[in-house]
PDB file of C-alpha atoms in Angstrom:
ATOM      1  CA  LEU A 103     119.723-106.545 -84.868  1.00 71.00           C
ATOM      2  CA  VAL A 104     121.907-105.254 -82.068  1.00 78.00           C
ATOM      3  CA  GLN A 105     119.972-104.266 -78.947  1.00 89.00           C
ATOM      4  CA  PRO A 106     118.896-100.600 -79.003  1.00 93.00           C
ATOM      5  CA  VAL A 107     120.427 -98.221 -76.485  1.00 95.00           C
ATOM      6  CA  GLU A 108     118.359 -95.474 -74.888  1.00 97.00           C
ATOM      7  CA  SER A 109     119.684 -92.343 -73.237  1.00 98.00           C
ATOM      8  CA  GLY A 110     118.627 -88.879 -72.152  1.00 98.00           C
ATOM      9  CA  GLY A 111     116.450 -89.653 -69.173  1.00 98.00           C
ATOM     10  CA  GLY A 112     116.707 -87.900 -65.866  1.00 98.00           C
ATOM     11  CA  SER A 113     114.846 -86.186 -63.060  1.00 98.00           C
ATOM     12  CA  VAL A 114     112.976 -82.987 -63.846  1.00 98.00           C
ATOM     13  CA  GLN A 115     110.163 -80.909 -62.446  1.00 98.00           C
ATOM     14  CA  ALA A 116     106.710 -80.753 -63.953  1.00 98.00           C
ATOM     15  CA  GLY A 117     106.567 -78.502 -66.985  1.00 98.00           C
ATOM     16  CA  GLU A 118     110.172 -79.073 -67.973  1.00 98.00           C
ATOM     17  CA  SER A 119     111.484 -80.940 -71.009  1.00 98.00           C
ATOM     18  CA  LEU A 120     113.723 -83.846 -71.875  1.00 98.00           C
ATOM     19  CA  ARG A 121     114.914 -85.333 -75.126  1.00 98.00           C
ATOM     20  CA  LEU A 122     115.417 -89.066 -75.232  1.00 98.00           C
ATOM     21  CA  SER A 123     117.595 -90.832 -77.766  1.00 98.00           C
ATOM     22  CA  CYS A 124     117.359 -94.367 -79.062  1.00 97.00           C
ATOM     23  CA  THR A 125     120.274 -95.660 -81.047  1.00 95.00           C
ATOM     24  CA  ALA A 126     119.290 -98.832 -82.845  1.00 86.00           C
ATOM     25  CA  PRO A 127     122.129 -99.992 -85.059  1.00 86.00           C
ATOM     26  CA  GLU A 128     121.083-100.793 -88.616  1.00 88.00           C
ATOM     27  CA  PHE A 129     117.472 -99.779 -88.079  1.00 89.00           C
ATOM     28  CA  ALA A 130     117.695 -97.427 -91.043  1.00 91.00           C
ATOM     29  CA  SER A 131     119.268 -99.886 -93.456  1.00 92.00           C
ATOM     30  CA  ASN A 132     116.545-102.385 -92.567  1.00 92.00           C
ATOM     31  CA  ASN A 133     113.792 -99.777 -93.037  1.00 93.00           C
ATOM     32  CA  CYS A 134     112.561-100.437 -89.528  1.00 93.00           C
ATOM     33  CA  ALA A 135     109.900 -98.468 -87.788  1.00 95.00           C
ATOM     34  CA  VAL A 136     110.821 -97.477 -84.239  1.00 95.00           C
ATOM     35  CA  ASN A 137     108.514 -97.276 -81.257  1.00 96.00           C
ATOM     36  CA  TRP A 138     108.872 -95.676 -77.858  1.00 97.00           C
ATOM     37  CA  TYR A 139     107.231 -97.431 -74.930  1.00 98.00           C
ATOM     38  CA  ARG A 140     107.122 -96.623 -71.245  1.00 98.00           C
ATOM     39  CA  GLN A 141     106.466 -98.580 -68.114  1.00 98.00           C
ATOM     40  CA  ALA A 142     105.700 -96.973 -64.785  1.00 98.00           C
ATOM     41  CA  ALA A 143     106.466 -98.838 -61.584  1.00 95.00           C
ATOM     42  CA  GLY A 144     103.843-101.473 -60.925  1.00 96.00           C
ATOM     43  CA  LYS A 145     102.066-100.916 -64.231  1.00 97.00           C
ATOM     44  CA  GLN A 146     102.006-102.516 -67.652  1.00 97.00           C
ATOM     45  CA  ARG A 147     104.168-101.211 -70.428  1.00 97.00           C
ATOM     46  CA  GLU A 148     102.332 -98.841 -72.735  1.00 97.00           C
ATOM     47  CA  TRP A 149     103.052 -97.703 -76.248  1.00 98.00           C
ATOM     48  CA  VAL A 150     103.953 -94.022 -76.563  1.00 98.00           C
ATOM     49  CA  SER A 151     104.975 -93.172 -80.122  1.00 98.00           C
ATOM     50  CA  TYR A 152     105.941 -94.546 -83.520  1.00 97.00           C
ATOM     51  CA  ILE A 153     107.877 -93.436 -86.543  1.00 97.00           C
ATOM     52  CA  ASN A 154     108.550 -95.371 -89.725  1.00 95.00           C
ATOM     53  CA  SER A 155     111.299 -95.074 -92.295  1.00 93.00           C
ATOM     54  CA  ILE A 156     109.420 -92.515 -94.384  1.00 94.00           C
ATOM     55  CA  GLY A 157     108.541 -90.297 -91.445  1.00 95.00           C
ATOM     56  CA  ASP A 158     104.973 -91.303 -90.621  1.00 96.00           C
ATOM     57  CA  THR A 159     104.323 -90.732 -86.924  1.00 98.00           C
ATOM     58  CA  MET A 160     101.762 -91.766 -84.332  1.00 98.00           C
ATOM     59  CA  TYR A 161     101.285 -90.852 -80.676  1.00 98.00           C
ATOM     60  CA  ALA A 162      99.367 -92.113 -77.717  1.00 98.00           C
ATOM     61  CA  ASP A 163      96.573 -89.779 -76.697  1.00 98.00           C
ATOM     62  CA  SER A 164      98.248 -89.179 -73.356  1.00 97.00           C
ATOM     63  CA  VAL A 165     101.284 -87.532 -74.964  1.00 98.00           C
ATOM     64  CA  LYS A 166      99.831 -86.047 -78.139  1.00 98.00           C
ATOM     65  CA  GLY A 167     100.671 -82.376 -78.447  1.00 98.00           C
ATOM     66  CA  ARG A 168     103.487 -82.603 -75.910  1.00 98.00           C
ATOM     67  CA  PHE A 169     105.862 -85.227 -77.320  1.00 98.00           C
ATOM     68  CA  THR A 170     107.485 -85.265 -80.754  1.00 98.00           C
ATOM     69  CA  ILE A 171     109.239 -88.238 -82.305  1.00 98.00           C
ATOM     70  CA  SER A 172     111.890 -87.775 -84.970  1.00 98.00           C
ATOM     71  CA  GLN A 173     114.781 -89.655 -86.509  1.00 97.00           C
ATOM     72  CA  ASP A 174     118.257 -89.179 -87.885  1.00 96.00           C
ATOM     73  CA  ARG A 175     118.638 -92.167 -90.155  1.00 93.00           C
ATOM     74  CA  ALA A 176     122.299 -91.439 -90.834  1.00 94.00           C
ATOM     75  CA  LYS A 177     122.950 -91.959 -87.117  1.00 95.00           C
ATOM     76  CA  ASP A 178     120.507 -94.859 -86.668  1.00 94.00           C
ATOM     77  CA  THR A 179     118.940 -92.741 -83.949  1.00 96.00           C
ATOM     78  CA  VAL A 180     115.365 -91.895 -83.029  1.00 97.00           C
ATOM     79  CA  TYR A 181     114.532 -89.066 -80.653  1.00 98.00           C
ATOM     80  CA  LEU A 182     111.611 -88.361 -78.392  1.00 98.00           C
ATOM     81  CA  GLN A 183     111.287 -84.706 -77.477  1.00 98.00           C
ATOM     82  CA  MET A 184     109.162 -84.504 -74.351  1.00 98.00           C
ATOM     83  CA  ASN A 185     107.775 -81.102 -73.429  1.00 98.00           C
ATOM     84  CA  SER A 186     105.437 -80.028 -70.652  1.00 98.00           C
ATOM     85  CA  LEU A 187     106.289 -83.107 -68.659  1.00 98.00           C
ATOM     86  CA  LYS A 188     103.861 -84.283 -66.017  1.00 98.00           C
ATOM     87  CA  PRO A 189     104.339 -86.545 -63.006  1.00 98.00           C
ATOM     88  CA  ASP A 190     102.276 -89.158 -64.854  1.00 97.00           C
ATOM     89  CA  ASP A 191     105.047 -89.310 -67.457  1.00 98.00           C
ATOM     90  CA  THR A 192     107.349 -90.869 -64.862  1.00 98.00           C
ATOM     91  CA  ALA A 193     108.397 -94.241 -66.239  1.00 98.00           C
ATOM     92  CA  MET A 194     111.155 -96.274 -67.764  1.00 98.00           C
ATOM     93  CA  TYR A 195     111.234 -95.406 -71.456  1.00 98.00           C
ATOM     94  CA  SER A 196     112.353 -98.053 -73.929  1.00 97.00           C
ATOM     95  CA  CYS A 197     112.534 -98.298 -77.688  1.00 95.00           C
ATOM     96  CA  LYS A 198     111.729-101.193 -79.969  1.00 95.00           C
ATOM     97  CA  THR A 199     111.911-101.634 -83.715  1.00 94.00           C
ATOM     98  CA  SER A 200     108.950-102.986 -85.642  1.00 94.00           C
ATOM     99  CA  SER A 201     107.853-103.581 -89.205  1.00 91.00           C
ATOM    100  CA  GLY A 202     107.456-100.692 -91.589  1.00 88.00           C
ATOM    101  CA  TRP A 203     107.624 -99.756 -95.233  1.00 87.00           C
ATOM    102  CA  ARG A 204     109.860-102.291 -96.983  1.00 91.00           C
ATOM    103  CA  SER A 205     111.275-103.410 -93.645  1.00 91.00           C
ATOM    104  CA  THR A 206     113.040-106.689 -93.005  1.00 90.00           C
ATOM    105  CA  ALA A 207     112.197-109.452 -90.557  1.00 89.00           C
ATOM    106  CA  ASP A 208     115.057-108.294 -88.345  1.00 90.00           C
ATOM    107  CA  CYS A 209     112.998-105.256 -87.387  1.00 92.00           C
ATOM    108  CA  VAL A 210     110.444-107.460 -85.667  1.00 91.00           C
ATOM    109  CA  THR A 211     112.817-109.907 -84.011  1.00 87.00           C
ATOM    110  CA  ALA A 212     115.170-107.322 -82.528  1.00 86.00           C
ATOM    111  CA  SER A 213     115.267-107.151 -78.746  1.00 86.00           C
ATOM    112  CA  TRP A 214     114.158-104.375 -76.414  1.00 88.00           C
ATOM    113  CA  GLY A 215     116.554-101.757 -75.189  1.00 88.00           C
ATOM    114  CA  GLN A 216     117.442-101.508 -71.506  1.00 93.00           C
ATOM    115  CA  GLY A 217     115.538 -98.269 -71.128  1.00 97.00           C
ATOM    116  CA  THR A 218     116.197 -94.844 -69.663  1.00 98.00           C
ATOM    117  CA  GLN A 219     114.426 -93.603 -66.548  1.00 98.00           C
ATOM    118  CA  VAL A 220     112.357 -90.423 -66.614  1.00 98.00           C
ATOM    119  CA  THR A 221     111.208 -89.033 -63.291  1.00 98.00           C
ATOM    120  CA  VAL A 222     108.970 -85.977 -63.151  1.00 98.00           C
ATOM    121  CA  SER A 223     108.282 -84.368 -59.805  1.00 98.00           C
ATOM    122  CA  SER A 224     105.595 -81.858 -58.947  1.00 93.00           C
TER     123      SER A 224
END
């Protein structure tokens, strides 16, 4: 699959919101699940959220109740609505397709996106 493209990051103050977008061409036609990950400077990348082609969702404990993942399959786009942002949310956010219900092998082999930076100040 074509590399996903993330957008929507920026610099905000604690308590504010951002909505990230991940456009992953053909993710819908391949029935891919899509994951958001983040990597803070000097730290390992961590998984943030997941959504599959039928709308099942999962969240890391650190963002549960604050972040919401959704998708517009017609646009091959997955969103991450981030509310009540904290300084600890500061990271590069990237998306990655993975296997899901009736997905193809292309979902697993697709590359990472370049990421979009989120910076939250106190």
